[in-house]
Amino acid sequence: MIGGRKRIDLRHAQLHVERLSKRFGGLRVLEDISFRVAPGEVLGVIGPNGAGKTTLINMISGRIAPTGGHVFLGNVDATGWPTHKLSRCGVVRSFQQTNTFQGQTVRENLLRAIRFSQGSLNFLANVADLLDSLGLAMRMEERSDKLAYGLQKMLGLMMAYATNPGVLLLDEPAAGLERSERPRIDEFVAHARRHAGSAVLIVEHDMELVRRLCPRILVMDGGHVLAEGAPAEVLARTDVIEAYLGAGKEDLAA
C-alpha cells in the first residue's frame, strides 16, 4: 500500500493483466483479457475500431475501474488504483490526441512532468540526443501550442517519459503523424526500453510500425482476445484479417 510519505517502488515490475473485464450497464466492452509485459519488452495491441483497446489502456492506467479481473505490478494488486497513484508508481500513458500545457514552453512542459514524478532535473541532459531526434531540441523555448501537430505529439510522449515510467502505455502514438515522422516513434520506444527499462504497451493501427516495434502482438475483437503471438504468424491468420473490416490481406500480412 501507499500511504503518507511511504511509496512502493514498482518501476521495474512486470505488468500482469489477468482476466480484465468491463461492462457499462448491460454493454460488455471487454471480457477476460490476460497478458504480461516484462520490463524492457514491447507488446503491440491491435484490433478494429470498437475492439476495446482504449478501454483497456484506461483501466490499466486507472482512468476507469474494471468490472472484473486484476491488474498486477509484480506481485502487487493495483486493480482500481486511481491514476495519480499508478503514475507515482510508474504506470504512465500517452493519448491519441495532443495533451500538453498549451500556454507553456516545451521546457516548461517537461519540467512539470519531472516535478510531478519528483524526478531528476538531469533528465533533460540525459535525453538530449533523443530530444534532437524527435525535433524538439531546437524548440525548447517555444510555446507548445505554436508547434506543428507532429511535434506536439512528440512532446506528449516525452512528457510521459519524463515521469520515469516503469510501464509506458502508448495509445496510437502514430495517429495524425506524417509517414516521414513515424520513425521517431521507433527511436522513442527504443530509448524507453534500453535506458529506462520500461515495459511498453502500444495500441496502434499502423501495421508497418507494429511489425517493426513489436516482437509480440495481441489482437482484440469485440472485447475479446482473438490471437496473440509473433506478428508474422498472427497477421497471416484468416480470422485476424477478417476482423479488420475493409482490410485486405496484403495490408496485414505483407
XYZ file of C-alpha atoms in Angstrom:
254
model
C 0.000 0.000 0.000
C 0.998 3.585 -0.474
C 0.161 5.996 2.286
C 1.580 9.134 3.815
C 5.164 9.533 2.723
C 5.807 5.881 2.013
C 5.857 4.695 -1.572
C 6.381 1.310 -3.152
C 8.942 1.281 -5.946
C 7.270 -0.695 -8.712
C 9.011 0.903 -11.675
C 10.758 -2.299 -12.707
C 7.851 -4.637 -12.032
C 6.198 -6.795 -14.652
C 2.747 -5.690 -15.803
C 0.336 -8.598 -15.464
C -3.258 -8.197 -16.651
C -5.431 -11.098 -15.537
C -8.948 -11.687 -16.910
C -9.680 -7.972 -17.049
C -13.303 -7.194 -17.914
C -15.504 -4.126 -18.262
C -19.233 -3.639 -18.620
C -21.169 -0.410 -18.906
C -24.620 -1.393 -17.704
C -25.619 -4.286 -19.939
C -22.969 -3.490 -22.544
C -19.946 -5.782 -22.463
C -16.868 -3.864 -23.637
C -14.058 -6.182 -22.509
C -14.073 -9.721 -21.210
C -11.280 -11.892 -19.790
C -8.283 -10.030 -21.232
C -4.998 -11.502 -19.961
C -1.350 -10.835 -20.830
C 2.027 -9.943 -19.351
C 4.627 -7.343 -20.337
C 8.053 -7.599 -18.736
C 10.453 -4.677 -18.189
C 12.152 -3.816 -21.482
C 9.550 -5.718 -23.523
C 7.196 -4.271 -26.155
C 3.680 -5.638 -26.668
C 1.527 -4.386 -29.532
C -2.257 -4.369 -29.116
C -4.220 -4.159 -32.358
C -7.789 -4.599 -33.480
C -10.591 -2.882 -35.396
C -12.299 0.249 -34.104
C -14.521 -0.598 -31.159
C -12.461 -3.620 -30.131
C -11.901 -2.165 -26.640
C -8.250 -1.156 -26.966
C -8.518 2.313 -25.441
C -10.814 0.995 -22.714
C -8.063 -1.478 -21.866
C -5.498 1.327 -21.507
C -7.975 3.382 -19.483
C -8.384 0.532 -16.990
C -4.681 -0.213 -16.677
C -3.913 3.481 -16.159
C -6.681 3.965 -13.592
C -8.989 6.247 -15.588
C -11.853 3.772 -15.258
C -12.354 0.863 -12.862
C -12.682 -2.680 -14.202
C -15.826 -4.717 -13.634
C -13.750 -7.849 -13.110
C -10.203 -9.143 -13.210
C -6.941 -7.736 -11.923
C -4.006 -5.508 -12.804
C -0.771 -6.565 -11.094
C 2.542 -4.735 -10.897
C 4.863 -7.540 -9.991
C 3.147 -9.208 -7.035
C 1.190 -6.093 -6.056
C -2.502 -5.987 -6.956
C -3.028 -2.486 -8.366
C -6.593 -3.084 -9.576
C -8.720 0.023 -9.275
C -5.917 2.303 -8.126
C -6.519 5.931 -9.176
C -4.478 7.457 -11.968
C -2.287 9.614 -9.737
C -1.320 6.650 -7.546
C -0.450 4.487 -10.561
C 1.507 7.362 -12.112
C 3.557 7.727 -8.945
C 4.340 4.014 -9.237
C 5.475 4.399 -12.840
C 2.377 3.459 -14.850
C 2.065 6.276 -17.389
C 0.063 6.678 -20.583
C 0.079 8.857 -23.669
C -3.026 9.982 -25.563
C -4.261 9.720 -29.134
C -4.573 13.500 -29.337
C -2.062 16.124 -28.229
C -2.108 16.635 -24.459
C 0.253 19.416 -23.396
C 0.098 22.616 -21.363
C -0.641 24.866 -24.298
C 0.434 28.198 -22.853
C 3.833 26.952 -21.712
C 7.098 26.240 -23.464
C 8.415 22.816 -24.356
C 10.891 23.069 -21.487
C 8.203 24.092 -19.001
C 6.009 21.182 -20.074
C 8.826 18.725 -19.478
C 9.748 20.298 -16.147
C 6.156 19.919 -14.980
C 6.302 16.198 -15.718
C 9.640 15.882 -13.945
C 8.355 17.708 -10.850
C 5.216 15.558 -10.751
C 7.300 12.400 -10.556
C 9.859 14.014 -8.251
C 12.441 13.125 -10.870
C 15.892 14.471 -11.503
C 16.497 17.647 -13.478
C 19.345 15.711 -15.120
C 16.656 14.072 -17.235
C 16.810 16.784 -19.890
C 20.570 16.388 -20.256
C 20.281 12.603 -20.346
C 17.783 12.675 -23.218
C 19.383 15.479 -25.224
C 20.079 13.212 -28.199
C 16.516 11.867 -28.145
C 15.053 15.381 -28.000
C 17.154 16.226 -31.029
C 15.976 13.122 -32.900
C 12.345 13.977 -32.143
C 12.762 17.533 -33.434
C 12.314 19.193 -30.025
C 15.858 20.190 -29.068
C 15.732 23.463 -31.015
C 12.183 24.235 -29.834
C 12.654 24.125 -26.066
C 11.744 27.787 -25.530
C 8.741 27.765 -27.886
C 5.188 27.515 -26.605
C 3.755 24.074 -27.147
C 0.622 25.390 -28.857
C 2.796 27.013 -31.528
C 4.364 23.681 -32.515
C 3.269 21.656 -35.529
C 0.925 18.782 -34.674
C 3.634 16.140 -35.040
C 5.940 17.958 -32.627
C 3.114 18.331 -30.120
C 2.661 14.565 -30.272
C 6.380 14.070 -29.669
C 6.216 16.436 -26.695
C 3.314 14.444 -25.245
C 5.407 11.282 -25.472
C 8.381 12.982 -23.857
C 6.222 14.286 -21.012
C 5.166 10.704 -20.283
C 8.806 9.611 -20.474
C 9.904 12.420 -18.152
C 7.950 10.798 -15.306
C 10.397 7.847 -15.347
C 7.834 5.221 -16.392
C 8.166 1.580 -15.496
C 5.104 0.800 -17.628
C 4.531 3.010 -20.669
C 1.094 2.795 -22.310
C 1.054 4.365 -25.779
C -2.400 4.965 -27.245
C -1.990 5.295 -31.034
C 1.265 7.276 -30.929
C 1.438 7.448 -34.742
C -2.117 8.814 -35.168
C -2.069 12.022 -37.204
C 1.640 11.858 -37.969
C 3.056 12.159 -41.453
C 4.657 8.947 -42.666
C 8.070 10.654 -42.561
C 7.535 11.437 -38.840
C 6.625 7.918 -37.748
C 10.191 6.566 -37.434
C 10.519 8.959 -34.497
C 8.235 6.584 -32.596
C 10.803 3.836 -33.148
C 13.547 5.970 -31.626
C 11.387 6.948 -28.678
C 10.392 3.358 -27.856
C 13.958 2.091 -28.256
C 15.209 4.745 -25.819
C 12.499 3.958 -23.254
C 13.316 0.247 -23.380
C 17.086 0.497 -23.282
C 17.640 3.436 -20.943
C 14.607 3.337 -18.633
C 13.877 -0.391 -18.885
C 10.213 0.423 -19.455
C 7.631 -2.207 -20.271
C 5.886 -0.744 -23.323
C 2.351 -1.466 -24.482
C 1.444 0.079 -27.849
C -2.092 0.368 -29.211
C -1.680 1.183 -32.895
C -3.301 0.883 -36.320
C -0.106 1.380 -38.339
C 0.776 -2.230 -39.129
C 4.161 -1.321 -40.547
C 5.091 0.330 -37.252
C 3.685 -2.605 -35.266
C 5.766 -5.105 -37.243
C 8.900 -3.009 -36.686
C 8.492 -2.426 -32.966
C 6.572 -5.344 -31.512
C 8.067 -8.854 -31.228
C 4.701 -9.927 -29.830
C 1.196 -8.666 -30.568
C -2.239 -9.220 -29.093
C -5.279 -8.917 -31.360
C -8.582 -7.792 -29.853
C -12.004 -8.061 -31.444
C -15.363 -7.442 -29.827
C -13.794 -7.091 -26.385
C -12.051 -10.478 -26.553
C -8.527 -11.640 -27.333
C -8.651 -13.062 -30.835
C -4.981 -14.017 -31.162
C -1.572 -13.471 -29.586
C 1.935 -14.202 -30.832
C 4.615 -13.117 -33.282
C 3.395 -10.569 -35.880
C 4.256 -12.672 -38.927
C 2.157 -15.558 -37.656
C -0.742 -13.614 -36.160
C -1.209 -11.168 -39.035
C -1.430 -14.033 -41.538
C -4.398 -15.648 -39.777
C -7.675 -15.541 -41.678
C -9.742 -14.627 -38.606
C -7.429 -11.699 -37.831
C -7.649 -10.423 -41.405
C -11.436 -10.724 -41.377
C -11.644 -8.794 -38.087
C -10.326 -5.702 -39.859
C -13.325 -4.600 -41.910
C -12.130 -3.408 -45.296
C -8.543 -4.548 -44.719
C -7.038 -6.672 -47.433
C -4.670 -9.489 -46.677
C -1.796 -7.536 -48.157
C -2.348 -4.760 -45.569
C -1.839 -7.026 -42.572
C 0.341 -9.889 -43.689
C 2.751 -8.132 -46.058
